Short mmCIF file of C-alpha atoms in Angstrom, two decimals:
data_model
loop_
_atom_site.label_atom_id
_atom_site.label_comp_id
_atom_site.label_asym_id
_atom_site.label_seq_id
_atom_site.Cartn_x
_atom_site.Cartn_y
_atom_site.Cartn_z
CA MET A 418 101.04 94.53 337.00
CA LYS A 419 101.34 96.47 333.79
CA LEU A 420 99.56 95.15 330.74
CA LEU A 421 101.98 93.42 328.40
CA PHE A 422 102.79 96.50 326.37
CA THR A 423 106.47 96.86 327.15
CA PHE A 424 107.78 94.02 325.02
CA SER A 425 109.74 95.13 322.05
CA ILE A 426 107.25 94.26 318.88
CA LEU A 427 110.61 94.92 299.85
CA ILE A 428 111.09 95.64 297.14
CA ILE A 429 110.58 99.27 296.19
CA GLY A 430 107.90 99.79 293.60
CA VAL A 431 104.22 100.24 293.16
CA LEU A 432 101.77 97.36 292.71
CA ASN A 433 99.05 98.73 290.53
CA GLY A 434 97.09 95.49 290.90
CA LEU A 435 94.46 93.92 288.73
CA GLN A 436 91.24 95.59 287.71
CA ALA A 437 88.25 93.72 289.07
CA GLN A 438 86.17 91.87 286.53
CA VAL A 439 83.22 94.11 285.70
CA ALA A 440 79.84 92.56 286.41
CA THR A 441 76.29 93.76 286.67
CA SER A 442 75.60 95.77 289.81
CA HIS A 443 72.97 94.25 292.09
CA ASP A 444 70.85 96.15 294.58
CA LEU A 445 70.48 93.45 297.18
CA SER A 446 69.21 95.80 299.90
CA ILE A 447 69.88 93.16 302.52
CA GLN A 448 66.97 92.75 304.92
CA HIS A 449 65.98 90.57 307.86
CA LYS A 450 64.62 87.15 307.02
CA SER A 451 61.38 86.70 308.91
CA ASN A 452 62.29 83.19 310.00
CA LYS A 453 65.77 84.17 311.12
CA SER A 454 65.31 87.58 312.72
CA THR A 455 67.21 87.71 315.97
CA GLN A 456 65.20 88.42 319.10
CA PHE A 457 67.14 90.92 321.17
CA GLY A 458 66.65 91.37 324.90
CA PHE A 459 67.49 94.40 327.00
CA ASP A 460 70.74 96.23 326.38
CA THR A 461 73.56 95.08 328.68
CA TYR A 462 76.47 97.20 329.83
CA VAL A 463 79.76 95.46 329.15
CA ASN A 464 81.38 97.76 331.72
CA ASP A 465 79.25 100.54 333.16
CA LYS A 466 81.78 103.34 333.66
CA PRO A 467 79.97 106.57 332.70
CA LEU A 468 83.04 108.75 333.38
CA GLN A 469 85.26 106.72 331.04
CA ASN A 470 85.50 107.76 327.41
CA GLN A 471 85.51 104.16 326.18
CA GLN A 472 86.90 103.81 322.64
CA ASN A 473 88.11 101.20 320.14
CA PHE A 474 85.63 98.59 321.42
CA VAL A 475 86.06 95.10 319.94
CA ILE A 476 84.47 91.74 320.74
CA CYS A 477 85.04 88.09 319.76
CA SER A 478 83.66 84.64 320.52
CA ALA A 479 85.50 81.50 321.62
CA PHE A 480 84.65 77.96 320.47
CA ASN A 481 82.45 77.39 323.54
CA GLY A 482 80.48 80.62 323.26
CA TRP A 483 82.48 82.62 325.78
CA LEU A 484 82.79 86.25 324.69
CA TYR A 485 85.83 88.47 325.08
CA ALA A 486 85.63 92.25 324.75
CA ALA A 487 88.26 94.98 324.91
CA TYR A 488 88.29 98.76 324.82
CA SER A 489 90.66 101.63 325.57
CA TYR A 490 90.25 104.83 327.57
CA PHE A 491 92.35 107.60 329.11
CA ASP A 492 93.05 107.18 332.81
CA SER A 493 93.20 110.76 334.09
CA SER A 494 94.39 109.64 337.53
CA VAL A 495 97.80 108.71 336.10
CA ASN A 496 97.57 110.58 332.77
CA GLU A 497 98.06 107.43 330.73
CA ALA A 498 96.07 105.45 328.20
CA ALA A 499 94.59 102.20 329.52
CA ALA A 500 93.00 99.05 328.13
CA THR A 501 90.28 96.87 329.63
CA VAL A 502 89.50 93.26 328.69
CA LEU A 503 86.34 91.52 329.92
CA ARG A 504 84.80 88.08 329.51
CA SER A 505 81.23 86.77 329.47
CA LYS A 506 80.35 83.11 329.99
CA ASP A 507 76.58 83.58 329.57
CA ASN A 508 76.18 84.99 326.04
CA GLY A 509 76.90 88.56 327.05
CA ILE A 510 74.38 88.87 329.89
CA THR A 511 77.01 89.42 332.57
CA TRP A 512 80.67 90.40 332.20
CA SER A 513 83.70 89.98 334.45
CA MET A 514 86.88 91.99 334.15
CA ILE A 515 90.03 90.10 333.15
CA PHE A 516 92.35 93.06 333.41
CA ASP A 517 92.29 96.85 333.41
CA GLU A 518 95.80 98.25 333.07
CA THR A 519 97.54 101.40 331.90
CA ILE A 520 99.87 101.33 328.95
CA GLY A 521 102.87 102.43 331.00
CA TRP A 522 103.96 105.23 328.69
CA ALA A 523 103.09 108.91 329.00
CA HIS A 524 101.62 110.94 326.11
CA THR A 525 100.64 107.75 324.29
CA SER A 526 97.17 106.67 323.12
CA PHE A 527 95.59 103.62 321.55
CA THR A 528 94.47 104.10 317.94
CA LYS A 529 93.29 100.53 317.23
CA LEU A 530 92.40 97.35 319.11
CA ASP A 531 91.51 93.90 317.81
CA ILE A 532 90.91 90.63 319.64
CA ILE A 533 90.50 86.95 318.73
CA ALA A 534 89.96 83.82 320.87
CA VAL A 535 91.36 80.42 319.88
CA GLY A 536 91.52 76.86 321.19
CA GLN A 537 89.30 73.79 320.96
CA ASP A 538 89.03 73.08 324.69
CA THR A 539 88.72 75.28 327.75
CA ALA A 540 92.03 74.18 329.26
CA ASN A 541 93.97 75.47 326.24
CA LEU A 542 91.89 78.57 325.53
CA LYS A 543 93.91 81.63 324.49
CA PHE A 544 93.05 85.11 323.34
CA PHE A 545 95.21 87.49 321.35
CA LEU A 546 95.09 91.26 321.66
CA GLY A 547 96.40 93.37 318.80
CA TYR A 548 96.81 97.11 319.20
CA CYS A 549 98.32 100.22 317.64
CA VAL A 550 99.63 103.06 319.79
CA PHE A 551 100.51 106.66 318.97
CA ASP A 552 103.13 108.74 320.80
CA SER A 553 102.19 112.41 320.51
CA ILE A 554 105.73 113.58 321.31
CA SER A 555 107.78 111.39 318.97
CA THR A 556 104.77 110.93 316.57
CA TYR A 557 105.70 107.23 316.41
CA ARG A 558 102.93 104.76 315.56
CA ASN A 559 103.76 101.19 316.60
CA GLY A 560 101.86 97.91 316.45
CA TYR A 561 101.81 94.91 318.79
CA VAL A 562 100.16 91.51 319.29
CA ALA A 563 100.20 89.72 322.65
CA ARG A 564 98.98 86.28 323.76
CA TYR A 565 96.99 85.73 326.97
CA ASN A 566 95.63 82.77 328.91
CA GLY A 567 91.93 82.58 328.12
CA ASN A 568 91.02 81.38 331.62
CA THR A 569 93.15 83.54 333.89
CA GLY A 570 93.73 86.49 331.57
CA LEU A 571 97.42 86.45 332.47
CA PRO A 572 99.83 87.63 329.74
CA GLU A 573 101.95 84.87 328.24
CA GLU A 574 104.07 86.48 325.55
CA GLY A 575 104.31 89.34 323.12
CA ILE A 576 104.56 87.74 319.69
CA LEU A 577 104.65 90.85 317.48
CA ASP A 578 106.56 94.06 318.18
CA GLU A 579 106.39 96.14 315.01
CA ASN A 580 108.14 99.35 316.04
CA SER A 581 109.05 100.74 312.64
CA HIS A 582 107.27 103.87 313.92
CA ASP A 583 104.52 104.24 311.33
CA ILE A 584 101.94 101.43 311.80
CA ARG A 585 98.55 102.99 311.12
CA ASP A 586 96.20 100.00 311.39
CA LEU A 587 96.12 96.24 312.00
CA ALA A 588 93.61 93.39 312.07
CA LEU A 589 93.63 89.80 313.38
CA ALA A 590 91.98 86.61 312.14
CA THR A 591 92.14 82.90 312.93
CA ASP A 592 91.13 79.52 311.56
CA GLY A 593 90.22 78.30 315.06
CA LEU A 594 86.99 76.49 314.13
CA TYR A 595 88.44 74.73 311.08
CA PRO A 596 92.25 74.72 311.26
CA ALA A 597 94.13 75.21 308.02
CA ALA A 598 96.32 72.60 306.40
CA ASN A 599 99.97 72.94 307.52
CA ALA A 600 98.89 74.48 310.86
CA ASN A 601 99.37 72.76 314.21
CA PRO A 602 97.11 73.00 316.11
CA PHE A 603 95.73 76.09 314.32
CA SER A 604 96.91 79.32 312.72
CA ILE A 605 96.41 83.01 313.34
CA GLY A 606 97.09 85.90 310.99
CA VAL A 607 97.69 89.63 311.34
CA ILE A 608 97.66 92.28 308.62
CA TYR A 609 99.01 95.79 309.10
CA THR A 610 100.21 98.86 307.27
CA LYS A 611 103.85 99.80 307.46
CA LYS A 612 105.64 102.90 306.20
CA GLU A 613 109.38 103.06 305.66
CA PHE A 614 110.87 106.21 304.18
CA ASP A 615 108.46 107.17 301.37
CA ILE A 616 107.07 103.68 300.71
CA ASP A 617 103.92 102.16 302.24
CA TYR A 618 103.54 98.40 302.66
CA ILE A 619 100.69 96.02 303.42
CA VAL A 620 102.23 93.21 305.51
CA PHE A 621 100.71 89.85 306.46
CA ARG A 622 102.23 87.75 309.24
CA SER A 623 100.98 84.29 310.17
CA SER A 624 101.56 81.72 312.88
CA SER A 625 101.43 78.01 312.06
CA ASN A 626 101.98 76.93 315.67
CA GLY A 627 98.86 78.08 317.49
CA GLY A 628 100.08 81.62 318.09
CA MET A 629 103.32 80.67 319.82
CA SER A 630 105.15 82.87 317.30
CA PHE A 631 104.72 84.46 313.90
CA ASP A 632 106.79 82.27 311.58
CA ASN A 633 105.76 83.60 308.17
CA TRP A 634 105.96 87.03 306.50
CA ASN A 635 104.32 88.21 303.26
CA THR A 636 104.46 91.67 301.75
CA ILE A 637 101.10 91.92 299.97
CA ALA A 638 101.26 95.37 298.38
CA VAL A 639 103.53 98.39 298.02
CA THR A 640 102.72 101.99 297.10
CA THR A 641 104.17 105.48 297.05
CA HIS A 642 100.72 106.73 298.08
CA CYS A 643 99.13 106.00 301.46
CA PHE A 644 97.74 102.76 302.91
CA ASN A 645 95.45 103.18 305.90
CA LYS A 646 92.56 100.94 307.03
CA VAL A 647 92.96 97.15 306.73
CA ASP A 648 90.92 94.05 307.55
CA LEU A 649 91.49 90.28 307.46
CA ALA A 650 89.36 87.11 307.29
CA TYR A 651 89.86 83.36 307.01
CA GLY A 652 87.89 81.32 304.48
CA ARG A 653 87.41 77.62 303.67
CA SER A 654 84.80 75.09 302.54
CA GLU A 655 84.37 71.39 301.84
CA SER A 656 86.19 71.56 298.50
CA PHE A 657 88.93 73.82 299.87
CA PRO A 658 89.63 72.51 303.38
CA GLY A 659 93.19 73.82 303.34
CA GLY A 660 91.94 77.36 304.00
CA ARG A 661 93.21 80.78 302.98
CA TYR A 662 93.50 84.25 304.50
CA PHE A 663 91.80 87.15 302.73
CA ALA A 664 92.97 90.74 303.09
CA VAL A 665 91.35 94.05 302.20
CA TRP A 666 92.74 97.57 302.49
CA GLU A 667 92.30 101.17 301.40
CA GLU A 668 94.77 103.26 299.41
CA LYS A 669 94.57 107.07 299.33
CA GLU A 670 96.63 109.80 297.79
CA SER A 671 97.35 111.02 301.34
CA LEU A 672 95.95 110.62 304.83
CA ASN A 673 94.12 113.92 304.37
CA ASN A 674 91.99 112.47 301.57
CA THR A 675 88.44 111.50 302.51
CA SER A 676 88.46 108.43 300.29
CA GLY A 677 90.38 106.46 297.71
CA HIS A 678 90.59 102.89 296.38
CA ILE A 679 89.83 99.48 297.90
CA TYR A 680 91.96 96.40 297.13
CA THR A 681 91.81 92.75 298.11
CA ALA A 682 94.12 89.73 297.82
CA HIS A 683 94.36 86.28 299.39
CA SER A 684 96.95 83.63 300.17
CA GLU A 685 97.01 80.87 297.55
CA PRO A 686 96.90 77.89 297.83
CA TYR A 687 97.55 77.69 301.58
CA PHE A 688 97.10 79.98 304.56
CA ASN A 689 100.82 80.86 304.60
CA SER A 690 101.37 80.99 300.82
CA ASP A 691 102.19 84.10 298.83
CA PHE A 692 99.24 86.37 298.17
CA THR A 693 97.55 86.85 294.84
CA SER A 694 98.03 90.12 292.96
CA PRO A 695 95.88 92.88 294.48
CA VAL A 696 92.49 93.37 292.84
CA LEU A 697 90.86 96.81 292.63
CA LEU A 698 87.26 96.63 293.86
CA ASP A 699 85.79 100.13 293.79
CA ASN A 700 85.88 100.24 289.98
CA LEU A 701 82.91 97.85 289.74
CA ASP A 702 80.50 100.72 290.40
CA PRO A 703 81.35 104.08 288.74
CA SER A 704 79.86 105.97 291.68
CA SER A 705 82.30 104.23 294.04
CA PHE A 706 85.46 104.70 291.99
CA ASN A 707 88.12 106.48 294.06
CA SER A 708 85.37 107.37 296.56
CA ALA A 709 85.78 104.40 298.92
CA SER A 710 87.16 104.00 302.44
CA ASN A 711 87.01 101.96 305.66
CA PRO A 712 86.77 98.43 304.15
CA VAL A 713 85.76 95.31 306.10
CA ILE A 714 85.80 91.70 304.94
CA ALA A 715 84.25 88.35 305.86
CA CYS A 716 84.52 84.90 304.27
CA GLN A 717 82.48 81.76 304.42
CA ASN A 718 84.24 79.50 306.89
CA SER A 719 82.44 76.18 307.10
CA GLN A 720 82.39 72.51 306.14
CA ILE A 721 80.08 72.95 303.15
CA ASN A 722 80.36 74.52 299.70
CA ASN A 723 78.28 77.36 298.36
CA ASP A 724 76.23 76.85 295.20
CA SER A 725 79.36 77.50 293.11
CA SER A 726 81.28 74.59 294.69
CA ASN A 727 83.51 77.14 296.43
CA PHE A 728 83.14 79.60 299.30
CA THR A 729 81.93 83.20 299.44
CA GLU A 730 83.89 86.38 300.16
CA VAL A 731 82.12 89.67 300.96
CA VAL A 732 83.71 93.13 301.23
CA LEU A 733 81.87 96.23 302.46
CA PHE A 734 83.13 99.79 302.43
CA GLU A 735 82.00 103.37 302.85
CA LYS A 736 81.17 105.20 299.63
CA TYR A 737 81.58 108.97 299.84
CA ARG A 738 78.93 111.04 298.05
CA PRO A 739 80.38 114.51 297.38
CA GLY A 740 77.05 115.95 296.22
CA THR A 741 75.51 115.50 299.66
CA ASN A 742 78.78 115.29 301.63
CA ASP A 743 77.78 112.01 303.26
CA PHE A 744 78.21 108.25 302.91
CA ASN A 745 76.48 105.05 301.96
CA ILE A 746 77.65 101.45 302.21
CA ALA A 747 78.73 99.66 299.03
CA GLY A 748 79.87 96.08 298.70
CA VAL A 749 81.29 93.40 296.44
CA PHE A 750 81.19 89.63 296.66
CA SER A 751 82.72 86.61 295.02
CA LYS A 752 81.30 83.10 295.16
CA VAL A 753 84.51 81.62 293.75
CA SER A 754 86.88 83.12 296.28
CA THR A 755 89.83 80.92 295.40
CA ALA A 756 89.88 82.55 291.95
CA ALA A 757 91.76 85.81 291.80
CA ASN A 758 89.24 88.04 290.12
CA ASN A 759 85.53 87.29 289.96
CA PHE A 760 83.55 89.94 291.86
CA GLN A 761 80.08 91.45 291.62
CA SER A 762 78.93 94.68 293.24
CA PHE A 763 75.81 95.32 295.32
CA ASN A 764 74.23 98.02 297.47
CA LEU A 765 73.70 97.40 301.14
CA ASN A 766 71.01 100.08 301.25
CA ALA A 767 69.62 101.93 298.24
CA SER A 768 68.29 104.90 300.25
CA SER A 769 69.74 108.39 300.41
CA ASP A 770 70.38 108.04 304.15
CA ASN A 771 73.82 108.78 305.55
CA ILE A 772 75.10 105.29 306.44
CA LEU A 773 78.66 104.45 307.46
CA GLN A 774 80.90 102.33 309.70
CA PRO A 775 80.14 98.86 308.30
CA ASN A 776 81.06 95.68 310.11
CA ILE A 777 80.58 92.10 308.91
CA CYS A 778 81.22 88.55 310.04
CA PHE A 779 80.29 85.07 308.88
CA ASN A 780 78.07 82.97 311.14
CA PRO A 781 78.93 79.31 310.39
CA PHE A 782 76.01 78.01 312.45
CA GLU A 783 73.46 79.65 310.12
CA SER A 784 75.69 79.82 307.01
CA ALA A 785 74.95 83.53 306.82
CA PHE A 786 76.74 86.85 306.81
CA ASN A 787 75.84 89.20 309.67
CA VAL A 788 76.20 92.94 309.12
CA THR A 789 75.95 96.03 311.28
CA CYS A 790 76.39 99.67 310.31
CA PHE A 791 75.51 103.14 311.58
CA ASP A 792 72.51 104.94 310.10
CA ALA A 793 73.48 108.52 310.99
CA THR A 794 70.29 109.92 309.47
CA HIS A 795 67.98 108.03 311.82
CA GLN A 796 70.54 107.42 314.63
CA LYS A 797 70.06 103.66 314.40
CA LEU A 798 72.24 100.57 314.24
CA PRO A 799 70.75 98.19 311.65
CA TYR A 800 71.47 94.48 312.04
CA LEU A 801 71.24 92.65 308.71
CA ILE A 802 71.51 89.01 307.66
CA HIS A 803 72.17 87.49 304.25
CA ASP A 804 72.49 83.91 303.09
CA PHE A 805 76.02 82.81 302.12
CA ASN A 806 74.96 82.15 298.52
CA MET A 807 74.26 85.86 298.08
#
């Protein structure tokens, strides 16, 4: 059986956005906390296939601790791109394959995967796979989201078929642990770039019905330049139980540019409301201005408030350093995320090492942000933890 890839997934102007409120830069240099440092065991192969060029690896956790992972590779036996999804029921020690299927189209490759798992009981567990594909003949770039049974892995329905032919990136998020107001039983969101004629769009779609369909559409930003990488997170706290989705994206003069600007916006006051005006983030630190790329975002998502009676948003991005032709990781945070424009900058690492590829998530069980990145200078993968009050 072919993987469910064959289903068929506003104004013109430029949103210049707000300028982020300038605040003092902080060198947080996030480090392990001695009483919270994670004890890692031996490395475990998710799928030991040494002849596969495994790419676009993503992983997520369900409510019960089950892990789902996905990656893509090129199947030379049929000359097609393929995707593999696996599941672990023992905290990642052992993995079983859910499916391993080719895309079904020649001369097509995956350029992005994302995965989320939702549901509050095992019987109703679902996972959603989002992906972008590139056709080297037509040069079309399309984006899709499909729903699968979390127990059997069987495809249920394709709920997004965005075939406008220039979808460069997408990201998924969900409110599964703490469902948003107006969602039944929970919501999911997807953000993606979309180009039509000479205009680029940042589009947010949401589902209020547990991922049965996307029933809401928001155009977040428009530009005559180039949108590329995007990311999405869900945030809420005791004082703001309704929840909101938070988006971040990069804007460059062209795809050939190494770096550009980073913007963020969020739905207000509900998960499916219109988004706030985009806020420029890389202007908080002069060394980051127009030198930023590859943004990622995470939000506090819990039943408590931070020390500002709100919840915390953190954005990380690569900062290009032309003098040394390398990168470092810069970041911004807001402890009043429901406000439109109240950010402070910080450095993830103050060294001169070449550090890139940030990733971040919020751990609600420890009320902490967990960060990984790639230290290219020392060929290491740091794992960093910081309290949600920053």
